[in-house]
Amino acid sequence: MNKITSISDVRRYFHNNKTPIYFISATNFNLLGIGDWVGNFRHINYIDCFDGRQKNVFVPKQKFPRDFESIEDINNYLLEHKEVIDFLKTRGSEGIATFLMFDEHTEEVCQQLGLKVVFPPAALRSRMDNKIETVRIGNKVGVPSVPNVLAKVDSYAHLQEVSAELGTQDLVIQSAYGDSGHTTFFVSNEDEYYKYAEEIEAEPEVKIMKRINCRGSAIEACTTRCGTVVGPLMTELVGFKTLTPYKGGWCGNEMFAGAFSQEVRDKAREYTFKFGEALREEGYRGYFELDFLIDMDTEEVYLGELNPRVTGASSLTNVAAFAHSDVPLFLFHLLEFSDVDFDIDIAEINERWAHPDSIDSWSQLVIKHTDESIDLLTQAPQSGVWKMAADGSIDYDHYSYHPHAAESEEEAFFVRISGVGDFRYEGADLGILITRGRLMDDDFQLNERAKAWIGAIRGQFAGQAVQDPVVEEVAVSHAIGGGNFKIL
């Protein structure tokens, strides 16, 4: 193909794609709908969220008992599964592999299978994923973090000493790696410190931040040879007890044109572009997401953390109005790793995507089991479109694989994660609900519609208490080793 110079060229190129492209992950949630844009696109997943009804999703029928400690473990299991290997052979000797998470072993197996991994190397992604490294990269290009110090901490007295310049004892401490709901510690006194002392002191270096009155936000982008394409700033749902048992744990997003002030939105986009260009200088290219912390007292915009990959927010970024008027952000990632030459005006795209008319309103809730109980699910809702009545009750309306099938705020698209026969334990992902409109009020609290949907969806699950001590031991083992990680 001749050089790609326009959005219509990008659309045509991927519509005519003949090379098999795979998204290999626990579920297909992160890249819902991408197959509508890309020919020969298939999902290879461990969990069948759609009960065999989604034709571009392959899930091996035979499951071998395993304890998984990470999504990387799941992906490696899938790539070494005979059914998956046979499926790949039916579609040709070569292909392209995309992931949410992968490691060096994944890369080795892909090479053996003739799959090209279209992401920066795992070692580079791991370095970029380091929260300490994120601060340093941001500092180099003028993208500020919340006032902080980086240090090894040996005791509470030592913490007070190294953080003295922050001028407060009300601190937030983060380790270099890990989901924010598990590795972010809020410390304002010695008793609180000792709750987390073992984890904090085990780290070679931690990020110690002044605690501010902030709101979380997220923005996804893709750095390419032509520049960094920047999506809209989304609000984040964090730590709601009706959704997650983890304090500080991510549990959803909102996308709407009026998220924060225009000044804040512009600043976040500017910082994201700068950071994307800095990533390119570090050798990283492709899709990434930045979390920003917005100081509600001063409206300062601070860098939170970098996720060098597609994320849970990708489901909204890739279905919004700007994505459908041009192309989903993920297609720029595939384009960057393709063999085709392209020269696209990124500044023009960024200007268009920043316009309020390009951003329609969507929200999503990530619903986890929040009780300390463990049971075996005997009932679970189907994935697809659900409709809410005036009294707050819900009914299954029809099957669909795409959030756009929810056409009004009375409807929601639900992706079930935990199904009948699965253990339901504290922190287990039950499912994700995506709907049009907002699910928080202007004070960033869940609105009545959100509460109604959360209660109604939870009501569709039922479980049988685990009474047998042997079975309970297996369930606990599964909860600790097999599922207590971020599936999204």
Coordinates of C-alpha atoms in Angstrom, one line a residue:
M1 CA 0.0 0.0 0.0
N2 CA 1.1 3.6 -0.7
K3 CA 1.9 5.9 2.2
I4 CA -1.1 6.4 4.6
T5 CA -1.8 10.1 4.9
S6 CA -5.4 10.3 6.1
I7 CA -8.0 8.8 8.4
S8 CA -9.8 7.3 5.4
D9 CA -6.5 5.6 4.5
V10 CA -6.2 4.1 8.0
R11 CA -9.8 2.8 7.9
R12 CA -9.3 1.2 4.5
Y13 CA -6.0 -0.3 5.5
F14 CA -7.4 -2.1 8.5
H15 CA -10.7 -3.0 6.9
N16 CA -8.7 -4.9 4.2
N17 CA -6.3 -6.5 6.7
K18 CA -5.4 -10.1 5.9
T19 CA -2.9 -10.9 8.7
P20 CA -4.5 -12.6 11.7
I21 CA -4.4 -10.3 14.7
Y22 CA -5.1 -11.6 18.3
F23 CA -5.9 -10.0 21.6
I24 CA -4.9 -12.5 24.2
S25 CA -6.1 -11.9 27.7
A26 CA -8.3 -13.2 30.5
T27 CA -11.3 -11.5 28.9
N28 CA -12.0 -9.5 25.8
F29 CA -13.3 -6.5 27.7
N30 CA -10.5 -4.1 27.1
L31 CA -10.8 -4.1 23.3
L32 CA -14.5 -4.6 22.8
G33 CA -15.6 -3.7 19.3
I34 CA -12.1 -3.5 17.7
G35 CA -13.0 -6.4 15.4
D36 CA -15.6 -4.1 13.8
W37 CA -12.7 -2.0 12.5
V38 CA -9.9 -4.6 11.9
G39 CA -10.2 -7.5 9.5
N40 CA -9.1 -10.9 10.8
F41 CA -9.2 -9.7 14.5
R42 CA -9.8 -12.4 17.1
H43 CA -9.9 -12.6 20.9
I44 CA -8.3 -15.6 22.7
N45 CA -9.5 -15.6 26.3
Y46 CA -9.6 -17.7 29.4
I47 CA -13.0 -16.5 30.5
D48 CA -16.0 -16.8 28.1
C49 CA -18.0 -13.7 29.1
F50 CA -20.5 -14.3 26.2
D51 CA -21.3 -18.0 26.7
G52 CA -20.0 -18.9 23.2
R53 CA -22.2 -16.4 21.4
Q54 CA -19.5 -14.1 20.3
K55 CA -17.9 -15.6 17.2
N56 CA -14.6 -13.7 17.2
V57 CA -13.8 -15.0 20.7
F58 CA -12.0 -18.3 21.1
V59 CA -11.9 -19.9 24.6
P60 CA -10.4 -23.4 25.0
K61 CA -13.0 -25.9 26.1
Q62 CA -10.8 -28.0 28.4
K63 CA -9.5 -26.1 31.5
F64 CA -6.8 -27.6 33.6
P65 CA -6.8 -26.8 37.3
R66 CA -4.3 -24.0 37.8
D67 CA -3.6 -21.2 40.3
F68 CA -2.9 -18.0 38.5
E69 CA -1.0 -15.2 40.2
S70 CA -1.2 -12.7 37.3
I71 CA -2.7 -12.0 33.9
E72 CA 0.7 -12.9 32.5
D73 CA 0.3 -16.4 33.9
I74 CA -3.1 -16.7 32.2
N75 CA -1.7 -15.5 28.9
N76 CA 1.2 -18.0 29.0
Y77 CA -1.2 -20.8 29.9
L78 CA -3.3 -19.9 26.9
L79 CA -0.4 -19.7 24.5
E80 CA 0.8 -23.1 25.6
H81 CA -2.7 -24.7 25.5
K82 CA -3.1 -27.3 22.7
E83 CA -6.5 -26.1 21.7
V84 CA -5.1 -22.5 21.3
I85 CA -2.1 -23.8 19.3
D86 CA -4.4 -25.8 17.0
F87 CA -6.7 -22.8 16.6
L88 CA -3.7 -20.6 15.6
K89 CA -2.6 -23.2 13.0
T90 CA -6.0 -23.1 11.3
R91 CA -5.6 -19.4 10.7
G92 CA -2.1 -19.5 9.2
S93 CA 1.5 -19.8 10.2
E94 CA 2.0 -16.1 11.2
G95 CA 0.1 -13.6 13.1
I96 CA 0.1 -10.5 15.4
A97 CA -0.3 -10.8 19.1
T98 CA -1.6 -8.0 21.4
F99 CA -2.0 -8.2 25.1
L100 CA -3.0 -6.4 28.3
M101 CA -0.1 -7.9 30.1
F102 CA 2.8 -10.1 29.1
D103 CA 6.4 -11.0 30.2
E104 CA 9.6 -12.3 28.7
H105 CA 8.3 -15.9 28.7
T106 CA 5.3 -14.7 26.7
E107 CA 7.6 -13.2 24.1
E108 CA 9.6 -16.5 23.8
V109 CA 6.4 -18.6 23.3
C110 CA 5.1 -16.1 20.7
Q111 CA 8.3 -16.4 18.8
Q112 CA 8.0 -20.2 18.7
L113 CA 4.4 -19.8 17.5
G114 CA 5.2 -17.3 14.7
L115 CA 3.4 -14.5 16.5
K116 CA 4.8 -10.9 16.3
V117 CA 4.2 -9.1 19.6
V118 CA 3.2 -5.5 18.7
F119 CA 4.2 -3.8 21.9
P120 CA 7.5 -2.5 23.2
P121 CA 9.6 -5.3 24.8
A122 CA 8.4 -6.6 28.2
A123 CA 11.6 -5.4 29.9
L124 CA 11.0 -1.8 28.7
R125 CA 7.4 -1.9 29.6
S126 CA 8.3 -3.1 33.1
R127 CA 10.8 -0.2 33.5
M128 CA 8.2 2.3 32.3
D129 CA 5.6 0.8 34.7
N130 CA 7.8 1.7 37.7
K131 CA 6.0 4.6 39.5
I132 CA 9.4 5.9 40.6
E133 CA 10.6 6.1 37.0
T134 CA 7.3 7.8 36.0
V135 CA 8.1 10.7 38.4
R136 CA 11.6 11.0 37.0
I137 CA 10.4 11.1 33.3
G138 CA 7.8 13.6 34.2
N139 CA 10.3 15.8 36.0
K140 CA 12.5 15.9 32.9
V141 CA 9.8 17.3 30.6
G142 CA 8.0 19.6 33.0
V143 CA 5.1 17.3 33.9
P144 CA 4.9 17.7 37.7
S145 CA 3.9 15.1 40.3
V146 CA 2.3 15.9 43.7
P147 CA 5.0 17.3 46.0
N148 CA 7.0 14.2 46.9
V149 CA 10.3 12.6 47.9
L150 CA 11.7 9.3 46.7
A151 CA 13.5 7.3 49.4
K152 CA 14.1 4.0 51.0
V153 CA 12.2 3.9 54.3
D154 CA 13.5 1.9 57.3
S155 CA 11.1 3.0 60.1
Y156 CA 8.4 5.5 61.0
A157 CA 11.1 7.9 62.5
H158 CA 13.0 7.6 59.2
L159 CA 9.8 8.3 57.3
Q160 CA 9.3 11.5 59.2
E161 CA 12.9 12.5 58.6
V162 CA 13.0 12.0 54.8
S163 CA 9.5 13.5 54.3
A164 CA 10.1 16.6 56.5
E165 CA 10.4 18.9 53.4
L166 CA 6.7 18.1 52.6
G167 CA 5.7 19.9 55.7
T168 CA 3.0 17.4 56.8
Q169 CA 2.5 14.1 58.5
D170 CA -0.5 13.4 56.3
L171 CA 1.2 11.2 53.6
V172 CA 0.5 8.9 50.8
I173 CA 3.1 6.2 50.1
Q174 CA 3.4 4.2 46.9
S175 CA 5.6 1.3 46.0
A176 CA 7.1 1.1 42.5
Y177 CA 4.8 -1.6 41.1
G178 CA 1.3 -2.8 41.6
D179 CA -2.3 -1.8 41.4
S180 CA -3.1 1.4 43.4
G181 CA -5.7 -0.4 45.5
H182 CA -3.1 -2.7 46.9
T183 CA 0.2 -0.7 46.9
T184 CA -0.9 2.8 47.9
F185 CA -0.7 3.4 51.7
F186 CA -2.3 6.3 53.5
V187 CA -0.3 7.3 56.6
S188 CA -0.9 10.1 59.0
N189 CA 0.4 8.6 62.3
E190 CA 2.6 5.9 63.7
D191 CA -0.3 3.4 64.2
E192 CA -1.3 3.7 60.5
Y193 CA 2.3 3.3 59.4
Y194 CA 2.7 0.0 61.3
K195 CA -0.3 -1.5 59.4
Y196 CA 1.8 -1.3 56.3
A197 CA 5.4 -1.2 57.7
E198 CA 6.3 -4.6 56.4
E199 CA 5.4 -3.8 52.8
I200 CA 6.9 -0.3 52.9
E201 CA 10.2 -1.3 54.4
A202 CA 10.6 -4.2 51.9
E203 CA 10.8 -1.7 49.0
P204 CA 14.2 -0.5 47.8
E205 CA 12.5 2.9 47.2
V206 CA 9.1 4.4 47.6
K207 CA 7.3 7.5 46.5
I208 CA 6.2 9.6 49.5
M209 CA 3.6 12.2 48.6
K210 CA 2.0 15.1 50.4
R211 CA -1.7 14.2 50.7
I212 CA -3.9 16.6 48.8
N213 CA -7.7 17.1 48.3
C214 CA -7.8 15.6 44.8
R215 CA -9.9 13.8 42.2
G216 CA -8.6 11.1 40.1
S217 CA -8.6 11.2 36.3
A218 CA -7.3 9.2 33.4
I219 CA -6.3 9.9 29.8
E220 CA -5.3 7.5 27.2
A221 CA -2.9 8.2 24.3
C222 CA -0.7 6.6 21.7
T223 CA 2.8 7.8 20.8
T224 CA 3.7 7.3 17.2
R225 CA 6.5 8.3 14.8
C226 CA 4.3 11.3 13.8
G227 CA 3.6 12.4 17.4
T228 CA 1.4 11.5 20.3
V229 CA -2.4 11.1 19.7
V230 CA -4.3 12.1 22.9
G231 CA -7.7 11.0 24.0
P232 CA -10.1 12.9 26.3
L233 CA -9.7 13.4 30.1
M234 CA -12.0 11.0 32.0
T235 CA -12.9 11.1 35.6
E236 CA -12.1 8.0 37.7
L237 CA -14.2 6.1 40.3
V238 CA -12.0 5.2 43.1
G239 CA -12.5 3.3 46.4
F240 CA -16.3 3.2 46.5
K241 CA -17.2 0.5 49.0
T242 CA -20.2 -0.7 47.0
L243 CA -17.9 -1.5 44.1
T244 CA -14.5 -2.5 45.6
P245 CA -13.1 -3.7 48.9
Y246 CA -9.8 -1.9 48.3
K247 CA -9.3 1.6 49.6
G248 CA -7.9 3.7 46.7
G249 CA -8.9 0.9 44.2
W250 CA -10.0 1.9 40.7
C251 CA -13.6 0.9 40.0
G252 CA -14.7 2.7 36.9
N253 CA -14.6 5.8 34.7
E254 CA -16.8 8.6 33.4
M255 CA -16.3 10.3 30.0
F256 CA -18.2 13.6 29.4
A257 CA -17.3 16.9 27.8
G258 CA -17.5 18.9 30.9
A259 CA -15.2 16.8 33.1
F260 CA -13.3 19.4 35.1
S261 CA -12.7 22.9 33.9
Q262 CA -11.5 23.8 30.4
E263 CA -8.2 24.9 31.9
V264 CA -7.7 21.6 33.6
R265 CA -8.6 19.6 30.5
D266 CA -6.2 21.6 28.4
K267 CA -3.4 21.2 30.9
A268 CA -3.9 17.4 31.1
R269 CA -3.8 17.1 27.3
E270 CA -0.7 19.2 27.1
Y271 CA 1.1 17.1 29.8
T272 CA 0.0 13.9 28.1
F273 CA 1.5 15.0 24.8
K274 CA 4.7 16.0 26.5
F275 CA 4.9 12.7 28.3
G276 CA 4.2 10.7 25.2
E277 CA 7.0 12.5 23.4
A278 CA 9.3 11.7 26.3
L279 CA 8.3 8.1 26.2
R280 CA 9.3 8.0 22.5
E281 CA 12.8 9.3 23.5
E282 CA 13.0 6.4 26.1
G283 CA 12.3 3.9 23.2
Y284 CA 8.7 3.3 24.2
R285 CA 6.0 3.6 21.5
G286 CA 2.3 2.8 21.2
Y287 CA -0.6 2.8 23.6
F288 CA -0.4 4.2 27.1
E289 CA -2.5 5.7 29.8
L290 CA -1.7 8.4 32.4
D291 CA -3.5 9.0 35.7
F292 CA -3.7 12.6 36.8
L293 CA -4.5 13.9 40.3
I294 CA -6.5 17.2 40.1
D295 CA -6.1 19.3 43.3
M296 CA -9.6 20.5 44.0
D297 CA -8.4 23.4 46.1
T298 CA -6.0 24.9 43.5
E299 CA -6.9 23.1 40.2
E300 CA -3.3 22.1 39.8
V301 CA -2.8 19.1 37.6
Y302 CA -0.4 16.5 38.9
L303 CA 0.9 13.3 37.3
G304 CA -0.2 10.2 39.1
E305 CA 1.1 7.1 37.4
L306 CA 1.7 5.6 33.9
N307 CA 0.2 2.4 32.6
P308 CA 2.2 1.4 29.5
R309 CA -0.6 -0.6 27.9
V310 CA -4.2 -0.7 27.1
T311 CA -6.2 -0.5 30.3
G312 CA -9.7 -0.8 31.8
A313 CA -10.5 2.7 30.5
S314 CA -9.8 1.6 26.9
S315 CA -13.3 0.3 26.6
L316 CA -14.6 3.9 26.8
T317 CA -11.8 5.5 24.8
N318 CA -12.4 3.3 21.9
V319 CA -16.2 3.6 21.7
A320 CA -16.7 7.3 22.1
A321 CA -17.9 9.7 19.4
F322 CA -14.5 10.9 18.3
A323 CA -13.4 7.3 17.9
H324 CA -16.3 6.5 15.6
S325 CA -16.0 9.7 13.6
D326 CA -12.3 8.9 12.9
V327 CA -10.9 5.6 14.2
P328 CA -10.4 4.1 17.7
L329 CA -7.2 5.1 19.4
F330 CA -6.0 1.5 19.4
L331 CA -5.8 1.5 15.6
F332 CA -3.0 4.1 15.9
H333 CA -1.2 1.6 18.0
L334 CA -1.5 -1.2 15.4
L335 CA -0.5 1.3 12.7
E336 CA 2.7 2.3 14.6
F337 CA 3.8 -1.4 14.7
S338 CA 2.8 -2.1 11.1
D339 CA 5.1 -2.3 8.1
V340 CA 3.2 0.4 6.2
D341 CA 4.6 3.9 5.9
F342 CA 2.4 6.7 7.2
D343 CA 2.5 10.5 7.7
I344 CA -0.6 11.8 9.5
D345 CA -1.3 15.2 10.9
I346 CA -1.5 14.4 14.6
A347 CA -2.0 18.0 15.6
E348 CA -5.2 18.2 13.5
I349 CA -6.5 15.0 15.1
N350 CA -5.7 16.1 18.6
E351 CA -7.5 19.4 18.0
R352 CA -10.6 17.7 16.7
W353 CA -10.6 15.1 19.5
A354 CA -10.4 17.9 22.1
H355 CA -13.6 19.6 20.9
P356 CA -16.6 19.0 23.2
D357 CA -18.8 17.9 20.2
S358 CA -16.5 14.9 19.8
I359 CA -17.0 13.6 23.3
D360 CA -20.3 11.9 24.1
S361 CA -21.0 10.9 27.6
W362 CA -20.3 7.3 28.8
S363 CA -19.7 5.7 32.2
Q364 CA -18.6 2.3 33.4
L365 CA -18.6 0.5 36.8
V366 CA -16.3 -2.3 37.7
I367 CA -18.3 -4.4 40.2
K368 CA -16.3 -6.6 42.6
H369 CA -17.5 -8.9 45.4
T370 CA -17.0 -6.7 48.5
D371 CA -17.9 -9.1 51.3
E372 CA -15.4 -11.3 53.1
S373 CA -17.6 -14.3 52.4
I374 CA -16.7 -17.1 50.0
D375 CA -19.3 -19.0 48.1
L376 CA -19.9 -20.9 44.9
L377 CA -22.0 -19.0 42.3
T378 CA -25.2 -20.8 41.3
Q379 CA -26.7 -17.9 39.3
A380 CA -25.1 -15.1 37.3
P381 CA -26.5 -12.6 34.8
Q382 CA -25.9 -12.9 31.0
S383 CA -23.7 -10.5 29.2
G384 CA -25.6 -8.1 26.9
V385 CA -28.1 -5.2 27.2
W386 CA -30.1 -4.9 30.4
K387 CA -33.0 -2.4 30.8
M388 CA -34.1 -0.7 34.0
A389 CA -37.7 0.0 34.9
A390 CA -39.0 3.0 36.8
D391 CA -39.0 1.1 40.1
G392 CA -35.3 0.2 39.7
S393 CA -35.7 -3.4 38.7
I394 CA -33.9 -4.7 35.7
D395 CA -34.5 -7.2 32.9
Y396 CA -32.3 -8.8 30.3
D397 CA -33.3 -7.1 27.0
H398 CA -31.1 -8.7 24.3
Y399 CA -27.7 -10.1 23.5
S400 CA -24.9 -7.8 22.1
Y401 CA -21.2 -7.7 22.3
H402 CA -20.9 -3.9 21.9
P403 CA -21.6 -1.0 24.4
H404 CA -23.3 1.0 21.7
A405 CA -26.2 -1.4 21.8
A406 CA -27.2 0.4 25.0
E407 CA -29.1 3.3 23.4
S408 CA -30.3 5.3 26.3
E409 CA -29.6 5.9 30.0
E410 CA -32.3 3.4 30.9
E411 CA -30.2 0.7 29.3
A412 CA -26.8 -0.6 30.2
F413 CA -24.3 -3.0 28.5
F414 CA -23.0 -5.6 31.0
V415 CA -20.0 -7.9 30.6
R416 CA -20.1 -10.8 33.1
I417 CA -16.8 -11.9 34.4
S418 CA -17.7 -14.4 37.2
G419 CA -20.1 -17.1 36.1
V420 CA -22.0 -20.1 37.5
G421 CA -19.5 -22.6 39.1
D422 CA -17.0 -19.9 39.9
F423 CA -16.0 -19.1 43.5
R424 CA -17.1 -15.6 44.7
Y425 CA -14.6 -14.2 47.2
E426 CA -13.6 -10.8 48.4
G427 CA -12.2 -8.8 45.5
A428 CA -13.4 -11.1 42.8
D429 CA -14.5 -9.3 39.6
L430 CA -18.2 -9.9 39.0
G431 CA -18.6 -7.8 35.9
I432 CA -18.4 -4.5 34.2
L433 CA -21.4 -2.3 33.4
I434 CA -21.2 0.4 30.7
T435 CA -23.9 2.9 30.1
R436 CA -24.6 6.3 28.5
G437 CA -24.5 9.4 30.7
R438 CA -23.0 10.0 34.1
L439 CA -22.9 7.8 37.2
M440 CA -21.4 10.4 39.6
D441 CA -22.8 13.7 40.7
D442 CA -20.9 17.0 40.6
D443 CA -19.4 16.2 44.0
F444 CA -17.9 13.0 42.5
Q445 CA -20.2 10.7 44.5
L446 CA -22.2 7.9 43.1
N447 CA -25.6 9.2 41.9
E448 CA -28.9 7.4 42.4
R449 CA -28.8 5.8 39.0
A450 CA -25.4 4.3 39.7
K451 CA -26.6 2.9 43.1
A452 CA -29.7 1.4 41.4
W453 CA -27.7 -0.3 38.8
I454 CA -25.1 -1.7 41.3
G455 CA -27.9 -3.1 43.5
A456 CA -29.8 -4.5 40.6
I457 CA -26.8 -6.3 39.0
R458 CA -25.7 -7.7 42.3
G459 CA -29.2 -9.0 42.8
Q460 CA -28.7 -11.1 39.6
F461 CA -26.0 -13.2 41.3
A462 CA -26.7 -16.0 43.8
G463 CA -24.3 -18.3 45.5
Q464 CA -24.2 -21.4 47.7
A465 CA -22.2 -21.1 51.0
V466 CA -19.2 -23.3 51.2
Q467 CA -19.7 -25.6 54.1
D468 CA -17.3 -28.4 53.5
P469 CA -13.9 -27.5 55.2
V470 CA -12.0 -29.2 52.3
V471 CA -13.9 -27.3 49.7
E472 CA -13.5 -24.0 51.7
E473 CA -9.7 -24.6 51.8
V474 CA -9.7 -25.0 48.0
A475 CA -11.8 -21.8 47.6
V476 CA -9.5 -19.8 49.9
S477 CA -6.5 -21.1 47.9
H478 CA -8.2 -20.0 44.7
A479 CA -9.0 -16.6 46.1
I480 CA -5.4 -16.0 47.1
G481 CA -3.5 -17.7 44.3
G482 CA -6.0 -17.9 41.5
G483 CA -7.9 -14.7 41.3
N484 CA -6.8 -12.0 43.7
F485 CA -5.4 -9.8 40.9
K486 CA -6.7 -7.1 38.6
I487 CA -8.4 -9.0 35.7
L488 CA -8.8 -5.8 33.7

